[in-house]
PDB file of C-alpha atoms in Angstrom:
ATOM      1  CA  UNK Q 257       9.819  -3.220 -22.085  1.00 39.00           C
ATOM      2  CA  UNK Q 258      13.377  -3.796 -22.467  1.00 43.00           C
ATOM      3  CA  UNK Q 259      14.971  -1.899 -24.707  1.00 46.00           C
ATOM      4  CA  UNK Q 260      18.789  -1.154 -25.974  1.00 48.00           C
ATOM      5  CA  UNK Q 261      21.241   0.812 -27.850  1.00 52.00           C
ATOM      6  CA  UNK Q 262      24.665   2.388 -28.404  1.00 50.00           C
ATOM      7  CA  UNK Q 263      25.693   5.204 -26.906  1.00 50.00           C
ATOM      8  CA  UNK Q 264      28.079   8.003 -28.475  1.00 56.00           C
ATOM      9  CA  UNK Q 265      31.268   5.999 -26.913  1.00 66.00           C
ATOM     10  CA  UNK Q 266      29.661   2.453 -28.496  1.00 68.00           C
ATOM     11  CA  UNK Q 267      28.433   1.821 -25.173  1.00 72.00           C
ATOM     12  CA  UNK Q 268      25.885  -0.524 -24.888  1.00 66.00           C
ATOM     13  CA  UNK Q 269      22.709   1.349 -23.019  1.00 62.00           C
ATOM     14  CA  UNK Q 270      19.836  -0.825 -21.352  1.00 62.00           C
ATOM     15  CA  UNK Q 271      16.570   0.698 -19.849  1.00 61.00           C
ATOM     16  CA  UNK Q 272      14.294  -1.814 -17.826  1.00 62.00           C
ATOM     17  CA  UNK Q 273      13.505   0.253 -14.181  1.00 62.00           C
ATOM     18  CA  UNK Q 274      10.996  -1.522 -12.827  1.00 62.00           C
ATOM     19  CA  UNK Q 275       9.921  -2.964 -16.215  1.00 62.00           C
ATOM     20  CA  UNK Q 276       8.973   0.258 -17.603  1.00 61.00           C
ATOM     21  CA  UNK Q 277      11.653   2.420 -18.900  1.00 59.00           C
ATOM     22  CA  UNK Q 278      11.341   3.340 -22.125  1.00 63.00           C
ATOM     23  CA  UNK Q 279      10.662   6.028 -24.759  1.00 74.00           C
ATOM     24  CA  UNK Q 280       8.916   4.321 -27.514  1.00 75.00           C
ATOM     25  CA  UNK Q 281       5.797   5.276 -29.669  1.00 79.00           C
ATOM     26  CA  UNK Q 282       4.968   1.271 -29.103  1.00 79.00           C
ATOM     27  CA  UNK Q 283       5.479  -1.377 -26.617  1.00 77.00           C
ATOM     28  CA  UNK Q 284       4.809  -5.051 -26.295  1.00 78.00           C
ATOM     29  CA  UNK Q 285       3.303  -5.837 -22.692  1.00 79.00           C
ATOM     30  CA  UNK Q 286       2.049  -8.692 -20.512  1.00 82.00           C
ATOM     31  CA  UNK Q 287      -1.719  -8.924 -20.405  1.00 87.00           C
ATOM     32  CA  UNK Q 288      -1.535  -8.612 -17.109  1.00 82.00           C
ATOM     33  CA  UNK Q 289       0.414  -5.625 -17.169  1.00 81.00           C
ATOM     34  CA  UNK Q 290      -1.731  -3.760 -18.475  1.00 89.00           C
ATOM     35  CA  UNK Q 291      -5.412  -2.058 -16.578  1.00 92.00           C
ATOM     36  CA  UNK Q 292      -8.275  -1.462 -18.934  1.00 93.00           C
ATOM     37  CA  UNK Q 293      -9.676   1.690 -18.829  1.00 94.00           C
ATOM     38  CA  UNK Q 294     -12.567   3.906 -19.934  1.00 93.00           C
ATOM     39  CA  UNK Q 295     -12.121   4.782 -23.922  1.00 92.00           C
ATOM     40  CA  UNK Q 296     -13.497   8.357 -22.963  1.00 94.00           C
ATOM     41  CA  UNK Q 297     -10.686   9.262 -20.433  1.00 95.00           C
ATOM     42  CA  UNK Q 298      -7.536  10.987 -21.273  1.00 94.00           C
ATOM     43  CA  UNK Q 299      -4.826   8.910 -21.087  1.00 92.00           C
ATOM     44  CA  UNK Q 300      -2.327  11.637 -21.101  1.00 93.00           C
ATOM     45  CA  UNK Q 301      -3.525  12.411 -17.477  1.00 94.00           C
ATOM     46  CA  UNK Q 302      -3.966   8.962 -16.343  1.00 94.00           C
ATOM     47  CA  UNK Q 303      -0.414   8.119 -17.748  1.00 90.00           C
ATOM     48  CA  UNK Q 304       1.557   9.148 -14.244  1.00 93.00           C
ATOM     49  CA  UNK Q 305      -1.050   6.710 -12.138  1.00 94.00           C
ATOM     50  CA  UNK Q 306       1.044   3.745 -13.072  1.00 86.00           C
ATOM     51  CA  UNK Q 307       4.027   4.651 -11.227  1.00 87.00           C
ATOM     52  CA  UNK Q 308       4.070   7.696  -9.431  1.00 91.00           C
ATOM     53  CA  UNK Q 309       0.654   8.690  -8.452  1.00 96.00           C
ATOM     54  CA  UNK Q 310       0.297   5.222  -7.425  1.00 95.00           C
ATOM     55  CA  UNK Q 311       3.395   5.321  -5.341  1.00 96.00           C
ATOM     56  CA  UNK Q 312       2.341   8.284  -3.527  1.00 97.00           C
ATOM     57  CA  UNK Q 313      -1.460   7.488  -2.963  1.00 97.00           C
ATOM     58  CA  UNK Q 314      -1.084   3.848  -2.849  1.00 97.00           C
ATOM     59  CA  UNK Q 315       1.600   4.661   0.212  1.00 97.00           C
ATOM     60  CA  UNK Q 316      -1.102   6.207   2.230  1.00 97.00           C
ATOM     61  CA  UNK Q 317      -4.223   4.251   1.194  1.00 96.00           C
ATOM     62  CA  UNK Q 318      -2.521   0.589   1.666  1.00 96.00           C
ATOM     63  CA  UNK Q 319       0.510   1.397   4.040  1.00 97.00           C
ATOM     64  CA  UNK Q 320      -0.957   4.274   6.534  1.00 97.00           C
ATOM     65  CA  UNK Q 321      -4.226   4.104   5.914  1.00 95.00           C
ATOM     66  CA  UNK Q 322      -4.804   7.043   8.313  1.00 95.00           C
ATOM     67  CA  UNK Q 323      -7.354   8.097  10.380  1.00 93.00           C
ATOM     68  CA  UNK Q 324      -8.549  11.506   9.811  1.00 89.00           C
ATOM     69  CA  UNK Q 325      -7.649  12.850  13.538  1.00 92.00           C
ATOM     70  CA  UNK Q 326      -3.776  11.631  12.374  1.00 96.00           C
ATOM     71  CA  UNK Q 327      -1.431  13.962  10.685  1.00 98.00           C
ATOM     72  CA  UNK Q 328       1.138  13.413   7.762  1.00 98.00           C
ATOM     73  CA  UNK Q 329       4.076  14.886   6.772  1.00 98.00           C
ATOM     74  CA  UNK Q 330       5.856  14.570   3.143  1.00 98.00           C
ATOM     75  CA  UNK Q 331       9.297  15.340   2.535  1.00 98.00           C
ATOM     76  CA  UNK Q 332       9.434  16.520  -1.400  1.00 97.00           C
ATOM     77  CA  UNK Q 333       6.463  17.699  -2.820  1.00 96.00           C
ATOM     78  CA  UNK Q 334       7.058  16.125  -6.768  1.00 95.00           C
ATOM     79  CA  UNK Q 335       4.765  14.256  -8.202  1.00 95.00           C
ATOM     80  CA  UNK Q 336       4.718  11.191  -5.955  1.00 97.00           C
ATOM     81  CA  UNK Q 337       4.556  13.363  -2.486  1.00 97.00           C
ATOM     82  CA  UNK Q 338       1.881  15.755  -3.527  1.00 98.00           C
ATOM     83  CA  UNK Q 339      -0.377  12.250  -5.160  1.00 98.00           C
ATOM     84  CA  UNK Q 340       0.280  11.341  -1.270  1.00 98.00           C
ATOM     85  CA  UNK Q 341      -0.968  14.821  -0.199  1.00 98.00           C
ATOM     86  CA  UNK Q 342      -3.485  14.653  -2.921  1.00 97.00           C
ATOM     87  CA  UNK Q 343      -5.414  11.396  -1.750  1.00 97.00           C
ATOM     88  CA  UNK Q 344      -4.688  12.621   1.641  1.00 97.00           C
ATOM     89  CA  UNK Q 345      -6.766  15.459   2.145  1.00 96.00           C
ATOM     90  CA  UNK Q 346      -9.103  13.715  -0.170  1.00 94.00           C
ATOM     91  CA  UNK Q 347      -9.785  11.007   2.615  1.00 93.00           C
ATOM     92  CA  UNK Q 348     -10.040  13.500   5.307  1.00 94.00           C
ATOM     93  CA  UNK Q 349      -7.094  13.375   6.971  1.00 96.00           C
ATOM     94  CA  UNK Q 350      -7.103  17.454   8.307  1.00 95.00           C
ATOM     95  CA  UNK Q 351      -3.158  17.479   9.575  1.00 97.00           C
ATOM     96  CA  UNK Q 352      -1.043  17.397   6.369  1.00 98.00           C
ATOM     97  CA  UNK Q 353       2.366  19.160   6.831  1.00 98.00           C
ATOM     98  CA  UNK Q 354       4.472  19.553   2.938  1.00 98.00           C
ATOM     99  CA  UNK Q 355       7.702  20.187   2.947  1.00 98.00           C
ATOM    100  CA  UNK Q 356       9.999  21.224  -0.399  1.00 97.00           C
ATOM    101  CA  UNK Q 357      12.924  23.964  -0.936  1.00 96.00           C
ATOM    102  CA  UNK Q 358      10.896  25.026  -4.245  1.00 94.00           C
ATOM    103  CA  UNK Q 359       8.043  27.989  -3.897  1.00 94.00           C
ATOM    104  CA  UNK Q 360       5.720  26.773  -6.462  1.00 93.00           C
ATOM    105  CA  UNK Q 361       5.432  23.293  -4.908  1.00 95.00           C
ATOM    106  CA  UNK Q 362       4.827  24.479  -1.710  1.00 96.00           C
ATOM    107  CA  UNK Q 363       2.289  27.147  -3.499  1.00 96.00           C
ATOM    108  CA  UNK Q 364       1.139  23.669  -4.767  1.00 96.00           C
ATOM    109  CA  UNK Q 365       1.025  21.882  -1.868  1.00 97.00           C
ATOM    110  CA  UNK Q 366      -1.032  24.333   0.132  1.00 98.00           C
ATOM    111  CA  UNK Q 367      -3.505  24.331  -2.402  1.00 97.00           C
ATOM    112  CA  UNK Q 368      -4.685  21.017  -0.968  1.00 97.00           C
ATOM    113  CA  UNK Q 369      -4.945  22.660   2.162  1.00 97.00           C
ATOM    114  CA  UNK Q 370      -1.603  21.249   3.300  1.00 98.00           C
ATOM    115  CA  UNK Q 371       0.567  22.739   5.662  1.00 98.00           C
ATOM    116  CA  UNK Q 372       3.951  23.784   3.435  1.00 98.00           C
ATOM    117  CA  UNK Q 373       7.367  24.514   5.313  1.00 98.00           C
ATOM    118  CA  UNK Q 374      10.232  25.704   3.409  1.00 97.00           C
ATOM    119  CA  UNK Q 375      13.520  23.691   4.755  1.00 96.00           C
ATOM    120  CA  UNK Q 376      15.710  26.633   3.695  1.00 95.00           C
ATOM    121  CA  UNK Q 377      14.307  29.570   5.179  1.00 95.00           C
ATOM    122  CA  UNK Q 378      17.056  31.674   6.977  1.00 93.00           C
ATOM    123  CA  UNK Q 379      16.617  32.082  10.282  1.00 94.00           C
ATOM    124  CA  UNK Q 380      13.645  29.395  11.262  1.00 93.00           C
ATOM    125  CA  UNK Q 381      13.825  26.507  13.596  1.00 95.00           C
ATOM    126  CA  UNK Q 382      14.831  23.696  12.372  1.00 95.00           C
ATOM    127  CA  UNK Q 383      12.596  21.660  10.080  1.00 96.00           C
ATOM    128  CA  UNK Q 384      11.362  19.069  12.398  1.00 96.00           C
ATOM    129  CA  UNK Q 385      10.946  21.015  15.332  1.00 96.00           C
ATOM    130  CA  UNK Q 386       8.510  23.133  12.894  1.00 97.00           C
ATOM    131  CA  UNK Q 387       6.868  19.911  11.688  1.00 98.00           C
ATOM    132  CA  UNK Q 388       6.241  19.032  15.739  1.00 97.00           C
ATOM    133  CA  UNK Q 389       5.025  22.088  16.074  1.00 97.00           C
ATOM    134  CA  UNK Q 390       2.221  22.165  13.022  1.00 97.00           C
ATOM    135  CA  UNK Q 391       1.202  18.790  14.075  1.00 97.00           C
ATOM    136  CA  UNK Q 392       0.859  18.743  17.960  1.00 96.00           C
ATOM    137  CA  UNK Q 393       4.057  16.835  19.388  1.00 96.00           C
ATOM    138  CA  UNK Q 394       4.853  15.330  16.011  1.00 97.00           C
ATOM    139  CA  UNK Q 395       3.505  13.489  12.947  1.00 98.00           C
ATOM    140  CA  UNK Q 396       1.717   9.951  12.823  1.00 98.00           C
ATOM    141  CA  UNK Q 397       3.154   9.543   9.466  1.00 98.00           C
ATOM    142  CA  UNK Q 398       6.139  10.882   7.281  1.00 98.00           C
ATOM    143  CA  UNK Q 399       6.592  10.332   3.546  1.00 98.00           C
ATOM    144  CA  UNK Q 400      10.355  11.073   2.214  1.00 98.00           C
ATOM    145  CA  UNK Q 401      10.267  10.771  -1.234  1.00 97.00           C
ATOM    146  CA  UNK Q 402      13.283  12.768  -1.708  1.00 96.00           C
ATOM    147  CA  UNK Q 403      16.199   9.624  -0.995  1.00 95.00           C
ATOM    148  CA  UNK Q 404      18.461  12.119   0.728  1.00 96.00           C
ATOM    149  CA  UNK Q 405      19.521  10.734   3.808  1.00 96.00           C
ATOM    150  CA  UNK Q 406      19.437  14.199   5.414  1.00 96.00           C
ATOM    151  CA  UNK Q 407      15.920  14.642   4.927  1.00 97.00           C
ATOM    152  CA  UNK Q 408      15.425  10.836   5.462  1.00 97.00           C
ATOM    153  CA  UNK Q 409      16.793  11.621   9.164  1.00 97.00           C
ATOM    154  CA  UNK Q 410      15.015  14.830   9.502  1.00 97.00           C
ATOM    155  CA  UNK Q 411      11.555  12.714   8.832  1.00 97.00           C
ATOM    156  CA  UNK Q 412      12.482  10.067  11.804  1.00 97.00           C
ATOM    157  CA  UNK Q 413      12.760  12.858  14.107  1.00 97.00           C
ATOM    158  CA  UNK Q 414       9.470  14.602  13.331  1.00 97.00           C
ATOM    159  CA  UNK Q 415       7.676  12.041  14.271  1.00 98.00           C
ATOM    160  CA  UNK Q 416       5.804  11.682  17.214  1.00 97.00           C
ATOM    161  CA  UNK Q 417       6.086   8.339  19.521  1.00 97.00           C
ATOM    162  CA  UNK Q 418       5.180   5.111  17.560  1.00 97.00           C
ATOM    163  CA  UNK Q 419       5.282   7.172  14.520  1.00 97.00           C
ATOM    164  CA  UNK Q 420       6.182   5.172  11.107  1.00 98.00           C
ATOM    165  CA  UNK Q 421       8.542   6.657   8.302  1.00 98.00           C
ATOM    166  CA  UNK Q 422       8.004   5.313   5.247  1.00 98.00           C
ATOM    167  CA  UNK Q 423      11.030   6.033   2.886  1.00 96.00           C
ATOM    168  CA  UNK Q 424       9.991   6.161  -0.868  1.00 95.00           C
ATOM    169  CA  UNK Q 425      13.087   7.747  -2.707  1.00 89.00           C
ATOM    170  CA  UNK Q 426      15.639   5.797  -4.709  1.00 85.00           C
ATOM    171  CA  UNK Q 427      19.244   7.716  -5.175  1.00 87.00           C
ATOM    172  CA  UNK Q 428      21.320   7.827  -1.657  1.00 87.00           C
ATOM    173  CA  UNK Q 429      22.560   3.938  -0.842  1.00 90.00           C
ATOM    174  CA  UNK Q 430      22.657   4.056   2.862  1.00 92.00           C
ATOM    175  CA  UNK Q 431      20.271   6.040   5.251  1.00 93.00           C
ATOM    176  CA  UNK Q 432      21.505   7.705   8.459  1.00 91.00           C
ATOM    177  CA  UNK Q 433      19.076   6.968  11.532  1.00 93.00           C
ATOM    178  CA  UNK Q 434      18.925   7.965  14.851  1.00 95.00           C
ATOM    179  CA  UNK Q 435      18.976   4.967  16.530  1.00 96.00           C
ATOM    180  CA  UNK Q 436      18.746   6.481  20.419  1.00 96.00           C
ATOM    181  CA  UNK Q 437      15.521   8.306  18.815  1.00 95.00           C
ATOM    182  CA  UNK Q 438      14.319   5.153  17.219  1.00 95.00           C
ATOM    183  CA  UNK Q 439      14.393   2.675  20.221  1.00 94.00           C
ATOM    184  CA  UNK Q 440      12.968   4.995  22.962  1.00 96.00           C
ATOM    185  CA  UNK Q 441      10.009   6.184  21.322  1.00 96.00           C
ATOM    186  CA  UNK Q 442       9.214   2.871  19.158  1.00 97.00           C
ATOM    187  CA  UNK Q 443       9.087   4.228  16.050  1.00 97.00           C
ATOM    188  CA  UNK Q 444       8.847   2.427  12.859  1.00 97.00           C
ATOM    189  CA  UNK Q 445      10.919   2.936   9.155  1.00 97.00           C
ATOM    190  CA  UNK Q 446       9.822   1.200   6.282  1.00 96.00           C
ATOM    191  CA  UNK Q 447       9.606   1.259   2.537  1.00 95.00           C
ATOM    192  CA  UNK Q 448       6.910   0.878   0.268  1.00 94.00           C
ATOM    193  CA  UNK Q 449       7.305  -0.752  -3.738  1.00 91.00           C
ATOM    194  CA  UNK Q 450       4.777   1.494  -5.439  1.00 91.00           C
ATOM    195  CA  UNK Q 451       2.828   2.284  -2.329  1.00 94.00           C
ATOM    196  CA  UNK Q 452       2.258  -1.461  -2.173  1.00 95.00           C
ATOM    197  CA  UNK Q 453      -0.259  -1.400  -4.543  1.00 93.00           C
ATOM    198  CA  UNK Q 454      -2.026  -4.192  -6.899  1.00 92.00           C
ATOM    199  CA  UNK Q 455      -2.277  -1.784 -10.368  1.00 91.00           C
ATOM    200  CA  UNK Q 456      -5.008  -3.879 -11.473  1.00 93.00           C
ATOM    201  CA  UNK Q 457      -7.064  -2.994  -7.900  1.00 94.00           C
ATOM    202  CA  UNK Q 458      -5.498   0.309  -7.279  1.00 95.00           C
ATOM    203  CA  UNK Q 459      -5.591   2.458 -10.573  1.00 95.00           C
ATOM    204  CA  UNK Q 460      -9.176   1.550 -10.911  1.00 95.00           C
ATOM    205  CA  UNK Q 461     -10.144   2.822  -7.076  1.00 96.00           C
ATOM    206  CA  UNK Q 462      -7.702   6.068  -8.145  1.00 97.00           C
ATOM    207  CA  UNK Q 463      -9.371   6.619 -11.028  1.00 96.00           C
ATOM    208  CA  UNK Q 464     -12.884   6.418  -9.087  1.00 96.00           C
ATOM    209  CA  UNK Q 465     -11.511   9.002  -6.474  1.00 96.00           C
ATOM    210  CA  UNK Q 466     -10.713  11.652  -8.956  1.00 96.00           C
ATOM    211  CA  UNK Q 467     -13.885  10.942 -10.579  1.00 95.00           C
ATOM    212  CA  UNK Q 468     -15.509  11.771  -7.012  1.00 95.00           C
ATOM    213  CA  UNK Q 469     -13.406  15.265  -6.843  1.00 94.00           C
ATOM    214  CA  UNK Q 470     -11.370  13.104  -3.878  1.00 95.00           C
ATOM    215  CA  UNK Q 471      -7.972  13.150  -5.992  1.00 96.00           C
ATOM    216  CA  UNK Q 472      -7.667  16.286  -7.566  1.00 95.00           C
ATOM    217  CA  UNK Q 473      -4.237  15.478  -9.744  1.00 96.00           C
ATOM    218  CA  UNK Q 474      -4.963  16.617 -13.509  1.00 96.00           C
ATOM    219  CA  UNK Q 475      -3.305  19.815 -12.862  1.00 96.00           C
ATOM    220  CA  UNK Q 476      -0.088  18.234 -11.932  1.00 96.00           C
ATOM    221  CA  UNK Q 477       0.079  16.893 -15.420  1.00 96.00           C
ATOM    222  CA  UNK Q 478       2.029  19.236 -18.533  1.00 96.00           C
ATOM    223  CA  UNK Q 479       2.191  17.877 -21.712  1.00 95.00           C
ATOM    224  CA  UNK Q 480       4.938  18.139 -24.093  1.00 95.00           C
ATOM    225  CA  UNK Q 481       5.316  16.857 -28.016  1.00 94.00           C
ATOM    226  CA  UNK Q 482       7.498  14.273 -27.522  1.00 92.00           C
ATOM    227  CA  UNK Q 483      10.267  16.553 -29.627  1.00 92.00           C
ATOM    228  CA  UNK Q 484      10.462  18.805 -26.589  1.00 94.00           C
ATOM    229  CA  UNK Q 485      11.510  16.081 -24.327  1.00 93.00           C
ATOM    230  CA  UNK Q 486      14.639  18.402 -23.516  1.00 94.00           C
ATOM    231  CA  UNK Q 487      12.161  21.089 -22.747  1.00 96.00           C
ATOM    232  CA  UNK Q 488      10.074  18.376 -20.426  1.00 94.00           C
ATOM    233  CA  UNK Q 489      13.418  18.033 -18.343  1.00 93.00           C
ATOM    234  CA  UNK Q 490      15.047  20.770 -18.028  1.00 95.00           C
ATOM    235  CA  UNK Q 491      11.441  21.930 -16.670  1.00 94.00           C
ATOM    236  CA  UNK Q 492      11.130  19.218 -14.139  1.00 91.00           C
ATOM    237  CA  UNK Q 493      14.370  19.968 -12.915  1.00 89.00           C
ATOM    238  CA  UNK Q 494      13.192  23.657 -12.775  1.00 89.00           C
ATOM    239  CA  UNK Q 495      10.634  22.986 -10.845  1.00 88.00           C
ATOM    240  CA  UNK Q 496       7.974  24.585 -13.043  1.00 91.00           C
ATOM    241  CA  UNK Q 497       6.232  21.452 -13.786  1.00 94.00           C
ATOM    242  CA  UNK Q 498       5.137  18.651 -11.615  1.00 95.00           C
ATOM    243  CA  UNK Q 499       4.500  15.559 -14.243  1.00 95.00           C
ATOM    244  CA  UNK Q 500       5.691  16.153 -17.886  1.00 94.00           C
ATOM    245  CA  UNK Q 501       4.006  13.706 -20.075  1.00 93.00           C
ATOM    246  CA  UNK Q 502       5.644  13.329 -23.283  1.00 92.00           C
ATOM    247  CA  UNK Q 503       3.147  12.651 -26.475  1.00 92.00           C
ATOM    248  CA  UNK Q 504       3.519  11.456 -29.566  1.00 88.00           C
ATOM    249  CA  UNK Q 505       1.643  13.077 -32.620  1.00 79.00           C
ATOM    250  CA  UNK Q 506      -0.703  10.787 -35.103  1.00 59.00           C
TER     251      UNK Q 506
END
């Protein structure tokens, strides 16, 4: 839904990213837009599998679909990396390496059983070298979720030969890569549009996972009346929640 209004200056304001941004009690959709679900679920925690769970676990199911002898490491451990980590360790992958400056989503992280590395602890190696290190010579698979071409690079180089980067973050324009590292050990960078998933196939076959106990992701999700939505942010940015869902009151 496309929606639009003034700003203080008279500035006209438009919100359509990726079709869905808006902050309305109602909106008109497609048909096909929309995936039916069971009456009895909540739909405040099945809200964040239309965009960012889906990113995150759809990356891994449809793009990596690892093996469980492969490792993966995920650069930003928000809501879309730790739905990566999530369906992960879910499907048996053993190797799963989390990396995030903030405590409580590493604390997170590890409670998947995830390997978590903080990037700015004085004194350590740097990042990649300890992401070689956790996962024997390097990572099948990294996740960056974070857009910051830093981190971007630091995921190309903890990879092991024919390794495969797939960059999910929107904010930095350009990406720095190592192009000596890229050529002589074949390795592969990539994006993914919302882990390359068909919502109508995908939320469904989520939905049945966490139903199984094989995509443990309700706790991720804080609710807020929809008059704290200042509250919801300024806690995201905090780091104290993962997924702030905003609801409205009857």
């Amino acid at each position: 839904m496309k929606r639009s209004q003034e700003d203080g200056g008279g500035q006209t304001v438009f919100g359509s990213f990726f079709g869905q941004s808006s902050l309305a009690r109602h909106a008109l959709a497609y048909a096909d837009n929309c995936v039916v679900v069971d009456k009895r679920l909540d739909l405040t925690r099945l809200a964040p599998f239309a965009c960012g769970f889906q990113t995150g676990a759809g990356t891994v199911l449809n793009v990596l679909d690892p093996a469980p002898g492969e490792s993966i490491v995920v650069y930003g451990a928000g809501a879309v990396g730790l739905a990566a980590i999530a369906v992960a360790r879910g499907a048996g992958v053993e190797t799963v390496v989390a990396v995030d400056p903030v405590a409580s989503r590493r604390e997170t992280a590890a409670g998947y059983g995830a390997i978590a590395l903080d990037p700015t602890e004085e004194g350590a190696a740097p990042v990649e070298d300890r992401v070689r290190e956790a996962t024997g010579g390097g990572a099948t698979y990294a996740i960056d979720t974070t857009a910051i071409p830093a981190v971007v690079l630091q995921a190309q180089r903890s990879l092991r030969t024919r390794g495969m980067l797939v960059a999910l973050g929107l904010g930095a324009p350009e990406y720095t890569i190592d192009a000596i590292d890229l050529l002589s050990s074949g390795k592969i960078v990539r994006s993914s549009i919302e882990g390359e998933a068909d919502p109508l196939v995908t939320i469904p076959e989520l939905i049945a996972l966490r139903e199984a106990g094989r995509f443990d992701v309700d706790h991720l999700v804080t609710t807020y009346p929809f008059e704290k939505i200042a509250d919801a942010v300024a806690d995201s940015r905090a780091g104290t929640v993962v997924k702030p869902v905003l609801v409205w009151g009857e």
